[in-house]
Amino acid sequence: FNGTLDFAEMGAAFGQDPEALFGQAGGLAELGADPAAAEVMLDVFEQIQVDVDVTLADGAVDIVRFDIDMSALFEAMPEILDETGSPIPAEEADEAADVFENATFAMTMLFDYDLDDTIDVVVPSTDGAPDLTDDFLELFELGSPEG
C-alpha cells in the first residue's frame, strides 16, 4: 500500500498532537518561542509531504517506510526567525536566502518487522489509554494496494 500525507497528519496517526506541540499554547510556545513562530512551524509541518509505503507479508505488516522532504523547514527559516524576534539582519538576508534556497533535508524512517511466533504479545487494556486504531486505519486507507 502507498500514499501521501502531511507531516502533521503522520504525527497525529502516531499519537502526537501537532497543535499541542507547535500551536499557540503548545510546546514551542512553552519553551519561550513566540506563539506566532510556533504557528509558522505548525504551518510548515502541515506543508511537508510524507510518502508512505506499507509492505505486507504473511498477512501482517512487514515493512513501513516514510520518505520525507524536510526542505520546507529551510525555506521557512527566515520567517520563523523573524517571528521569534531574532530576525536575520538585513545585511545578511540575501546571503541567508542563498544558503536556504538550495538547502535540502531528506529523512527516511524504516520500520522492518519480522514475525516471530515465539513472542507472546499481550494486548494491554485500553482503560485510560487512547485508542488510536481508527487513526491508523485512516492513515493506511490513504494509500492504494499495489498491483
Tab-separated table of N, CA and C in Angstrom:
chain	number	residue	atom	x	y	z
A	1	PHE	N	0.856	-1.163	0.000
A	1	PHE	CA	0.000	0.000	0.000
A	1	PHE	C	0.900	1.222	0.000
A	2	ASN	N	0.438	2.298	-0.621
A	2	ASN	CA	1.212	3.524	-0.575
A	2	ASN	C	0.272	4.715	-0.604
A	3	GLY	N	0.781	5.832	-0.127
A	3	GLY	CA	0.004	7.057	-0.108
A	3	GLY	C	0.865	8.217	0.328
A	4	THR	N	0.248	9.379	0.385
A	4	THR	CA	0.939	10.598	0.794
A	4	THR	C	0.073	11.325	1.811
A	5	LEU	N	0.717	11.855	2.826
A	5	LEU	CA	0.034	12.661	3.819
A	5	LEU	C	1.005	13.730	4.282
A	6	ASP	N	0.519	14.679	5.085
A	6	ASP	CA	1.449	15.696	5.551
A	6	ASP	C	2.053	15.268	6.889
A	7	PHE	N	3.168	15.900	7.244
A	7	PHE	CA	3.935	15.512	8.425
A	7	PHE	C	3.095	15.620	9.696
A	8	ALA	N	2.262	16.643	9.785
A	8	ALA	CA	1.409	16.799	10.963
A	8	ALA	C	0.418	15.635	11.069
A	9	GLU	N	-0.151	15.203	9.927
A	9	GLU	CA	-1.072	14.051	9.934
A	9	GLU	C	-0.339	12.780	10.361
A	10	MET	N	0.908	12.620	9.900
A	10	MET	CA	1.683	11.451	10.291
A	10	MET	C	1.896	11.447	11.805
A	11	GLY	N	2.251	12.599	12.343
A	11	GLY	CA	2.429	12.694	13.794
A	11	GLY	C	1.154	12.358	14.536
A	12	ALA	N	0.021	12.852	14.047
A	12	ALA	CA	-1.268	12.572	14.687
A	12	ALA	C	-1.580	11.084	14.652
A	13	ALA	N	-1.240	10.409	13.544
A	13	ALA	CA	-1.502	8.975	13.431
A	13	ALA	C	-0.676	8.184	14.445
A	14	PHE	N	0.448	8.743	14.882
A	14	PHE	CA	1.292	8.085	15.873
A	14	PHE	C	1.036	8.612	17.282
A	15	GLY	N	-0.069	9.331	17.460
A	15	GLY	CA	-0.469	9.746	18.794
A	15	GLY	C	0.028	11.117	19.214
A	16	GLN	N	0.706	11.854	18.337
A	16	GLN	CA	1.143	13.199	18.666
A	16	GLN	C	0.028	14.186	18.364
A	17	ASP	N	0.052	15.303	19.039
A	17	ASP	CA	-0.911	16.367	18.787
A	17	ASP	C	-0.139	17.557	18.233
A	18	PRO	N	-0.093	17.710	16.889
A	18	PRO	CA	0.693	18.794	16.302
A	18	PRO	C	0.321	20.174	16.835
A	19	GLU	N	-0.964	20.417	17.072
A	19	GLU	CA	-1.379	21.724	17.597
A	19	GLU	C	-0.819	21.931	19.002
A	20	ALA	N	-0.827	20.872	19.822
A	20	ALA	CA	-0.276	20.998	21.169
A	20	ALA	C	1.234	21.193	21.135
A	21	LEU	N	1.894	20.593	20.144
A	21	LEU	CA	3.347	20.710	20.040
A	21	LEU	C	3.763	22.063	19.485
A	22	PHE	N	3.076	22.517	18.424
A	22	PHE	CA	3.504	23.728	17.734
A	22	PHE	C	2.532	24.894	17.828
A	23	GLY	N	1.328	24.663	18.301
A	23	GLY	CA	0.324	25.720	18.305
A	23	GLY	C	0.625	26.826	19.293
A	24	GLN	N	-0.264	27.814	19.348
A	24	GLN	CA	-0.045	29.000	20.176
A	24	GLN	C	0.165	28.670	21.648
A	25	ALA	N	-0.491	27.623	22.138
A	25	ALA	CA	-0.311	27.254	23.540
A	25	ALA	C	0.536	25.998	23.659
A	26	GLY	N	1.221	25.626	22.580
A	26	GLY	CA	1.933	24.359	22.534
A	26	GLY	C	3.332	24.386	23.086
A	27	GLY	N	4.014	23.276	22.861
A	27	GLY	CA	5.337	23.042	23.415
A	27	GLY	C	6.365	24.093	23.058
A	28	LEU	N	6.421	24.524	21.795
A	28	LEU	CA	7.406	25.548	21.426
A	28	LEU	C	7.122	26.855	22.143
A	29	ALA	N	5.847	27.222	22.249
A	29	ALA	CA	5.499	28.452	22.947
A	29	ALA	C	5.895	28.356	24.412
A	30	GLU	N	5.695	27.170	25.015
A	30	GLU	CA	6.055	26.978	26.413
A	30	GLU	C	7.561	27.028	26.624
A	31	LEU	N	8.328	26.725	25.581
A	31	LEU	CA	9.786	26.792	25.674
A	31	LEU	C	10.300	28.207	25.432
A	32	GLY	N	9.399	29.150	25.271
A	32	GLY	CA	9.808	30.533	25.114
A	32	GLY	C	9.709	31.059	23.702
A	33	ALA	N	9.338	30.214	22.747
A	33	ALA	CA	9.188	30.687	21.374
A	33	ALA	C	7.933	31.555	21.289
A	34	ASP	N	8.002	32.561	20.483
A	34	ASP	CA	6.855	33.417	20.256
A	34	ASP	C	5.715	32.575	19.687
A	35	PRO	N	4.481	32.782	20.146
A	35	PRO	CA	3.362	31.991	19.612
A	35	PRO	C	3.236	32.062	18.095
A	36	ALA	N	3.558	33.222	17.520
A	36	ALA	CA	3.487	33.344	16.059
A	36	ALA	C	4.519	32.433	15.396
A	37	ALA	N	5.706	32.296	15.994
A	37	ALA	CA	6.735	31.391	15.450
A	37	ALA	C	6.255	29.952	15.541
A	38	ALA	N	5.592	29.619	16.639
A	38	ALA	CA	5.059	28.266	16.801
A	38	ALA	C	4.016	27.985	15.718
A	39	GLU	N	3.181	28.979	15.414
A	39	GLU	CA	2.174	28.798	14.370
A	39	GLU	C	2.818	28.619	13.002
A	40	VAL	N	3.910	29.358	12.726
A	40	VAL	CA	4.621	29.191	11.456
A	40	VAL	C	5.159	27.772	11.366
A	41	MET	N	5.713	27.253	12.473
A	41	MET	CA	6.233	25.882	12.480
A	41	MET	C	5.113	24.892	12.198
A	42	LEU	N	3.949	25.083	12.806
A	42	LEU	CA	2.815	24.197	12.550
A	42	LEU	C	2.429	24.256	11.073
A	43	ASP	N	2.386	25.450	10.504
A	43	ASP	CA	2.065	25.588	9.074
A	43	ASP	C	3.078	24.843	8.211
A	44	VAL	N	4.359	24.948	8.569
A	44	VAL	CA	5.406	24.265	7.801
A	44	VAL	C	5.200	22.761	7.858
A	45	PHE	N	4.935	22.230	9.058
A	45	PHE	CA	4.763	20.782	9.188
A	45	PHE	C	3.496	20.291	8.496
A	46	GLU	N	2.525	21.170	8.297
A	46	GLU	CA	1.341	20.795	7.528
A	46	GLU	C	1.619	20.818	6.026
A	47	GLN	N	2.681	21.518	5.598
A	47	GLN	CA	3.040	21.587	4.180
A	47	GLN	C	3.989	20.463	3.764
A	48	ILE	N	4.736	19.928	4.716
A	48	ILE	CA	5.718	18.885	4.400
A	48	ILE	C	4.979	17.600	4.049
A	49	GLN	N	5.269	17.068	2.870
A	49	GLN	CA	4.607	15.853	2.389
A	49	GLN	C	5.422	14.608	2.752
A	50	VAL	N	4.732	13.569	3.166
A	50	VAL	CA	5.345	12.305	3.554
A	50	VAL	C	4.806	11.214	2.637
A	51	ASP	N	5.715	10.525	1.952
A	51	ASP	CA	5.327	9.372	1.140
A	51	ASP	C	5.416	8.136	2.025
A	52	VAL	N	4.342	7.345	2.038
A	52	VAL	CA	4.262	6.172	2.906
A	52	VAL	C	4.126	4.924	2.042
A	53	ASP	N	4.939	3.923	2.336
A	53	ASP	CA	4.825	2.614	1.690
A	53	ASP	C	4.706	1.559	2.783
A	54	VAL	N	3.687	0.729	2.682
A	54	VAL	CA	3.474	-0.351	3.635
A	54	VAL	C	3.501	-1.657	2.856
A	55	THR	N	4.384	-2.574	3.265
A	55	THR	CA	4.502	-3.882	2.621
A	55	THR	C	3.979	-4.943	3.582
A	56	LEU	N	3.099	-5.789	3.075
A	56	LEU	CA	2.565	-6.883	3.873
A	56	LEU	C	3.264	-8.181	3.496
A	57	ALA	N	3.431	-9.051	4.474
A	57	ALA	CA	3.973	-10.393	4.238
A	57	ALA	C	3.319	-11.340	5.229
A	58	ASP	N	2.908	-12.488	4.755
A	58	ASP	CA	2.262	-13.484	5.615
A	58	ASP	C	1.079	-12.905	6.373
A	59	GLY	N	0.334	-12.032	5.699
A	59	GLY	CA	-0.876	-11.483	6.303
A	59	GLY	C	-0.653	-10.446	7.377
A	60	ALA	N	0.559	-9.914	7.489
A	60	ALA	CA	0.845	-8.920	8.526
A	60	ALA	C	1.730	-7.814	7.947
A	61	VAL	N	1.832	-6.718	8.674
A	61	VAL	CA	2.712	-5.631	8.251
A	61	VAL	C	4.150	-6.102	8.362
A	62	ASP	N	4.889	-5.975	7.265
A	62	ASP	CA	6.296	-6.386	7.252
A	62	ASP	C	7.213	-5.166	7.281
A	63	ILE	N	6.968	-4.204	6.384
A	63	ILE	CA	7.820	-3.025	6.303
A	63	ILE	C	6.946	-1.784	6.172
A	64	VAL	N	7.276	-0.757	6.944
A	64	VAL	CA	6.645	0.551	6.812
A	64	VAL	C	7.775	1.543	6.561
A	65	ARG	N	7.664	2.290	5.463
A	65	ARG	CA	8.699	3.250	5.099
A	65	ARG	C	8.062	4.616	4.896
A	66	PHE	N	8.662	5.623	5.515
A	66	PHE	CA	8.245	7.011	5.355
A	66	PHE	C	9.402	7.777	4.711
A	67	ASP	N	9.172	8.406	3.579
A	67	ASP	CA	10.158	9.269	2.937
A	67	ASP	C	9.651	10.704	3.053
A	68	ILE	N	10.492	11.550	3.651
A	68	ILE	CA	10.053	12.898	3.991
A	68	ILE	C	11.063	13.914	3.466
A	69	ASP	N	10.579	14.893	2.707
A	69	ASP	CA	11.415	16.002	2.262
A	69	ASP	C	11.176	17.159	3.228
A	70	MET	N	12.138	17.377	4.125
A	70	MET	CA	12.009	18.399	5.163
A	70	MET	C	12.531	19.764	4.718
A	71	SER	N	12.820	19.930	3.434
A	71	SER	CA	13.413	21.176	2.927
A	71	SER	C	12.555	22.407	3.213
A	72	ALA	N	11.269	22.218	3.383
A	72	ALA	CA	10.386	23.354	3.676
A	72	ALA	C	10.813	24.069	4.958
A	73	LEU	N	11.460	23.353	5.871
A	73	LEU	CA	11.961	24.000	7.087
A	73	LEU	C	12.971	25.081	6.752
A	74	PHE	N	13.869	24.782	5.804
A	74	PHE	CA	14.872	25.763	5.419
A	74	PHE	C	14.227	26.950	4.721
A	75	GLU	N	13.262	26.673	3.861
A	75	GLU	CA	12.582	27.749	3.139
A	75	GLU	C	11.856	28.687	4.096
A	76	ALA	N	11.332	28.133	5.192
A	76	ALA	CA	10.571	28.929	6.152
A	76	ALA	C	11.449	29.552	7.233
A	77	MET	N	12.738	29.196	7.273
A	77	MET	CA	13.602	29.657	8.351
A	77	MET	C	13.616	31.172	8.521
A	78	PRO	N	13.738	31.973	7.447
A	78	PRO	CA	13.714	33.429	7.668
A	78	PRO	C	12.431	33.904	8.355
A	79	GLU	N	11.286	33.358	7.949
A	79	GLU	CA	10.018	33.758	8.575
A	79	GLU	C	9.961	33.292	10.024
A	80	ILE	N	10.430	32.080	10.282
A	80	ILE	CA	10.432	31.560	11.654
A	80	ILE	C	11.299	32.443	12.543
A	81	LEU	N	12.506	32.766	12.074
A	81	LEU	CA	13.403	33.617	12.858
A	81	LEU	C	12.810	34.995	13.064
A	82	ASP	N	12.153	35.524	12.044
A	82	ASP	CA	11.520	36.833	12.163
A	82	ASP	C	10.455	36.810	13.254
A	83	GLU	N	9.660	35.728	13.279
A	83	GLU	CA	8.581	35.618	14.268
A	83	GLU	C	9.098	35.389	15.688
A	84	THR	N	10.315	34.883	15.825
A	84	THR	CA	10.878	34.672	17.172
A	84	THR	C	11.407	35.961	17.767
A	85	GLY	N	11.465	37.018	16.949
A	85	GLY	CA	12.045	38.265	17.433
A	85	GLY	C	13.545	38.311	17.213
A	86	SER	N	14.087	37.325	16.518
A	86	SER	CA	15.515	37.277	16.187
A	86	SER	C	15.676	37.204	14.673
A	87	PRO	N	15.205	38.232	13.980
A	87	PRO	CA	15.254	38.167	12.517
A	87	PRO	C	16.689	38.172	11.997
A	88	ILE	N	16.833	37.702	10.786
A	88	ILE	CA	18.123	37.769	10.123
A	88	ILE	C	18.368	39.238	9.782
A	89	PRO	N	19.526	39.789	10.188
A	89	PRO	CA	19.800	41.204	9.877
A	89	PRO	C	19.715	41.461	8.372
A	90	ALA	N	19.223	42.644	8.011
A	90	ALA	CA	19.001	42.988	6.606
A	90	ALA	C	20.252	42.792	5.768
A	91	GLU	N	21.424	43.125	6.324
A	91	GLU	CA	22.657	42.998	5.557
A	91	GLU	C	23.038	41.535	5.314
A	92	GLU	N	22.434	40.621	6.056
A	92	GLU	CA	22.729	39.199	5.886
A	92	GLU	C	21.577	38.448	5.211
A	93	ALA	N	20.482	39.121	4.942
A	93	ALA	CA	19.282	38.468	4.427
A	93	ALA	C	19.510	37.816	3.066
A	94	ASP	N	20.187	38.521	2.160
A	94	ASP	CA	20.422	37.947	0.826
A	94	ASP	C	21.298	36.703	0.909
A	95	GLU	N	22.345	36.785	1.725
A	95	GLU	CA	23.235	35.626	1.897
A	95	GLU	C	22.464	34.455	2.508
A	96	ALA	N	21.630	34.735	3.510
A	96	ALA	CA	20.832	33.688	4.139
A	96	ALA	C	19.857	33.079	3.136
A	97	ALA	N	19.238	33.922	2.306
A	97	ALA	CA	18.302	33.418	1.295
A	97	ALA	C	19.024	32.488	0.331
A	98	ASP	N	20.248	32.845	-0.061
A	98	ASP	CA	21.031	31.985	-0.951
A	98	ASP	C	21.348	30.645	-0.295
A	99	VAL	N	21.700	30.680	0.984
A	99	VAL	CA	22.024	29.442	1.706
A	99	VAL	C	20.793	28.546	1.812
A	100	PHE	N	19.670	29.136	2.220
A	100	PHE	CA	18.463	28.347	2.425
A	100	PHE	C	17.823	27.905	1.116
A	101	GLU	N	18.053	28.660	0.030
A	101	GLU	CA	17.395	28.382	-1.240
A	101	GLU	C	17.686	26.976	-1.761
A	102	ASN	N	18.911	26.522	-1.667
A	102	ASN	CA	19.288	25.225	-2.222
A	102	ASN	C	19.522	24.155	-1.156
A	103	ALA	N	19.175	24.469	0.081
A	103	ALA	CA	19.382	23.502	1.155
A	103	ALA	C	18.357	22.373	1.049
A	104	THR	N	18.800	21.173	1.318
A	104	THR	CA	17.896	20.026	1.318
A	104	THR	C	18.011	19.295	2.646
A	105	PHE	N	16.947	18.639	3.010
A	105	PHE	CA	16.908	17.865	4.253
A	105	PHE	C	15.914	16.735	4.007
A	106	ALA	N	16.441	15.557	3.720
A	106	ALA	CA	15.578	14.400	3.458
A	106	ALA	C	15.703	13.428	4.619
A	107	MET	N	14.603	12.804	4.956
A	107	MET	CA	14.591	11.851	6.067
A	107	MET	C	13.808	10.616	5.628
A	108	THR	N	14.362	9.458	5.935
A	108	THR	CA	13.667	8.199	5.695
A	108	THR	C	13.535	7.481	7.032
A	109	MET	N	12.325	7.067	7.343
A	109	MET	CA	12.075	6.252	8.535
A	109	MET	C	11.660	4.879	8.031
A	110	LEU	N	12.350	3.857	8.482
A	110	LEU	CA	12.085	2.495	8.021
A	110	LEU	C	11.818	1.598	9.227
A	111	PHE	N	10.656	1.000	9.235
A	111	PHE	CA	10.292	0.035	10.267
A	111	PHE	C	10.197	-1.324	9.591
A	112	ASP	N	11.056	-2.249	9.961
A	112	ASP	CA	11.091	-3.580	9.360
A	112	ASP	C	10.715	-4.587	10.446
A	113	TYR	N	9.559	-5.181	10.290
A	113	TYR	CA	9.042	-6.102	11.300
A	113	TYR	C	9.280	-7.540	10.854
A	114	ASP	N	9.802	-8.343	11.736
A	114	ASP	CA	9.974	-9.768	11.473
A	114	ASP	C	9.010	-10.535	12.363
A	115	LEU	N	8.260	-11.425	11.748
A	115	LEU	CA	7.322	-12.228	12.517
A	115	LEU	C	8.087	-13.260	13.327
A	116	ASP	N	7.719	-13.389	14.577
A	116	ASP	CA	8.364	-14.358	15.458
A	116	ASP	C	7.266	-15.005	16.296
A	117	ASP	N	6.897	-16.224	15.936
A	117	ASP	CA	5.798	-16.912	16.625
A	117	ASP	C	6.116	-17.234	18.076
A	118	THR	N	7.384	-17.130	18.472
A	118	THR	CA	7.741	-17.455	19.856
A	118	THR	C	7.424	-16.298	20.804
A	119	ILE	N	7.125	-15.132	20.258
A	119	ILE	CA	6.819	-13.979	21.103
A	119	ILE	C	5.330	-13.970	21.404
A	120	ASP	N	4.995	-13.917	22.666
A	120	ASP	CA	3.608	-13.871	23.097
A	120	ASP	C	3.241	-12.416	23.376
A	121	VAL	N	2.422	-11.839	22.512
A	121	VAL	CA	2.038	-10.445	22.665
A	121	VAL	C	0.757	-10.378	23.485
A	122	VAL	N	0.803	-9.630	24.567
A	122	VAL	CA	-0.362	-9.420	25.400
A	122	VAL	C	-0.845	-8.003	25.154
A	123	VAL	N	-2.021	-7.879	24.601
A	123	VAL	CA	-2.575	-6.563	24.312
A	123	VAL	C	-3.083	-5.963	25.619
A	124	PRO	N	-2.566	-4.776	25.971
A	124	PRO	CA	-2.979	-4.164	27.244
A	124	PRO	C	-4.410	-3.653	27.188
A	125	SER	N	-4.981	-3.488	28.338
A	125	SER	CA	-6.310	-2.907	28.448
A	125	SER	C	-6.254	-1.471	27.959
A	126	THR	N	-7.332	-1.009	27.359
A	126	THR	CA	-7.358	0.371	26.874
A	126	THR	C	-7.864	1.337	27.937
A	127	ASP	N	-8.099	0.844	29.150
A	127	ASP	CA	-8.552	1.737	30.218
A	127	ASP	C	-7.509	2.820	30.463
A	128	GLY	N	-7.907	4.070	30.250
A	128	GLY	CA	-7.019	5.186	30.495
A	128	GLY	C	-6.042	5.470	29.360
A	129	ALA	N	-5.971	4.604	28.361
A	129	ALA	CA	-5.052	4.823	27.238
A	129	ALA	C	-5.875	5.171	26.003
A	130	PRO	N	-5.366	6.076	25.183
A	130	PRO	CA	-6.128	6.419	23.970
A	130	PRO	C	-6.114	5.262	22.984
A	131	ASP	N	-7.223	5.053	22.328
A	131	ASP	CA	-7.331	4.028	21.293
A	131	ASP	C	-7.099	4.703	19.948
A	132	LEU	N	-5.944	4.430	19.330
A	132	LEU	CA	-5.579	5.067	18.072
A	132	LEU	C	-5.848	4.181	16.863
A	133	THR	N	-6.620	3.114	17.054
A	133	THR	CA	-6.904	2.186	15.965
A	133	THR	C	-7.484	2.900	14.757
A	134	ASP	N	-8.490	3.740	14.969
A	134	ASP	CA	-9.124	4.435	13.851
A	134	ASP	C	-8.142	5.367	13.141
A	135	ASP	N	-7.225	5.991	13.907
A	135	ASP	CA	-6.220	6.868	13.290
A	135	ASP	C	-5.320	6.075	12.349
A	136	PHE	N	-4.882	4.888	12.778
A	136	PHE	CA	-4.032	4.062	11.928
A	136	PHE	C	-4.793	3.556	10.710
A	137	LEU	N	-6.051	3.144	10.912
A	137	LEU	CA	-6.842	2.686	9.780
A	137	LEU	C	-7.025	3.808	8.767
A	138	GLU	N	-7.282	5.013	9.256
A	138	GLU	CA	-7.437	6.154	8.359
A	138	GLU	C	-6.131	6.436	7.624
A	139	LEU	N	-5.011	6.343	8.320
A	139	LEU	CA	-3.703	6.562	7.705
A	139	LEU	C	-3.488	5.577	6.560
A	140	PHE	N	-3.744	4.292	6.807
A	140	PHE	CA	-3.470	3.288	5.804
A	140	PHE	C	-4.507	3.276	4.676
A	141	GLU	N	-5.703	3.829	4.946
A	141	GLU	CA	-6.699	3.936	3.883
A	141	GLU	C	-6.333	5.023	2.878
A	142	LEU	N	-5.384	5.897	3.222
A	142	LEU	CA	-4.958	6.944	2.294
A	142	LEU	C	-4.242	6.343	1.086
A	143	GLY	N	-3.660	5.154	1.248
A	143	GLY	CA	-2.914	4.529	0.175
A	143	GLY	C	-3.804	3.654	-0.674
A	144	SER	N	-3.178	3.079	-1.681
A	144	SER	CA	-3.907	2.157	-2.536
A	144	SER	C	-3.074	0.883	-2.705
A	145	PRO	N	-3.718	-0.267	-2.785
A	145	PRO	CA	-2.954	-1.504	-2.930
A	145	PRO	C	-2.127	-1.490	-4.199
A	146	GLU	N	-0.909	-1.962	-4.072
A	146	GLU	CA	-0.055	-2.084	-5.241
A	146	GLU	C	-0.438	-3.350	-5.978
A	147	GLY	N	-0.449	-3.259	-7.315
A	147	GLY	CA	-0.855	-4.383	-8.130
A	147	GLY	C	0.157	-5.435	-8.117
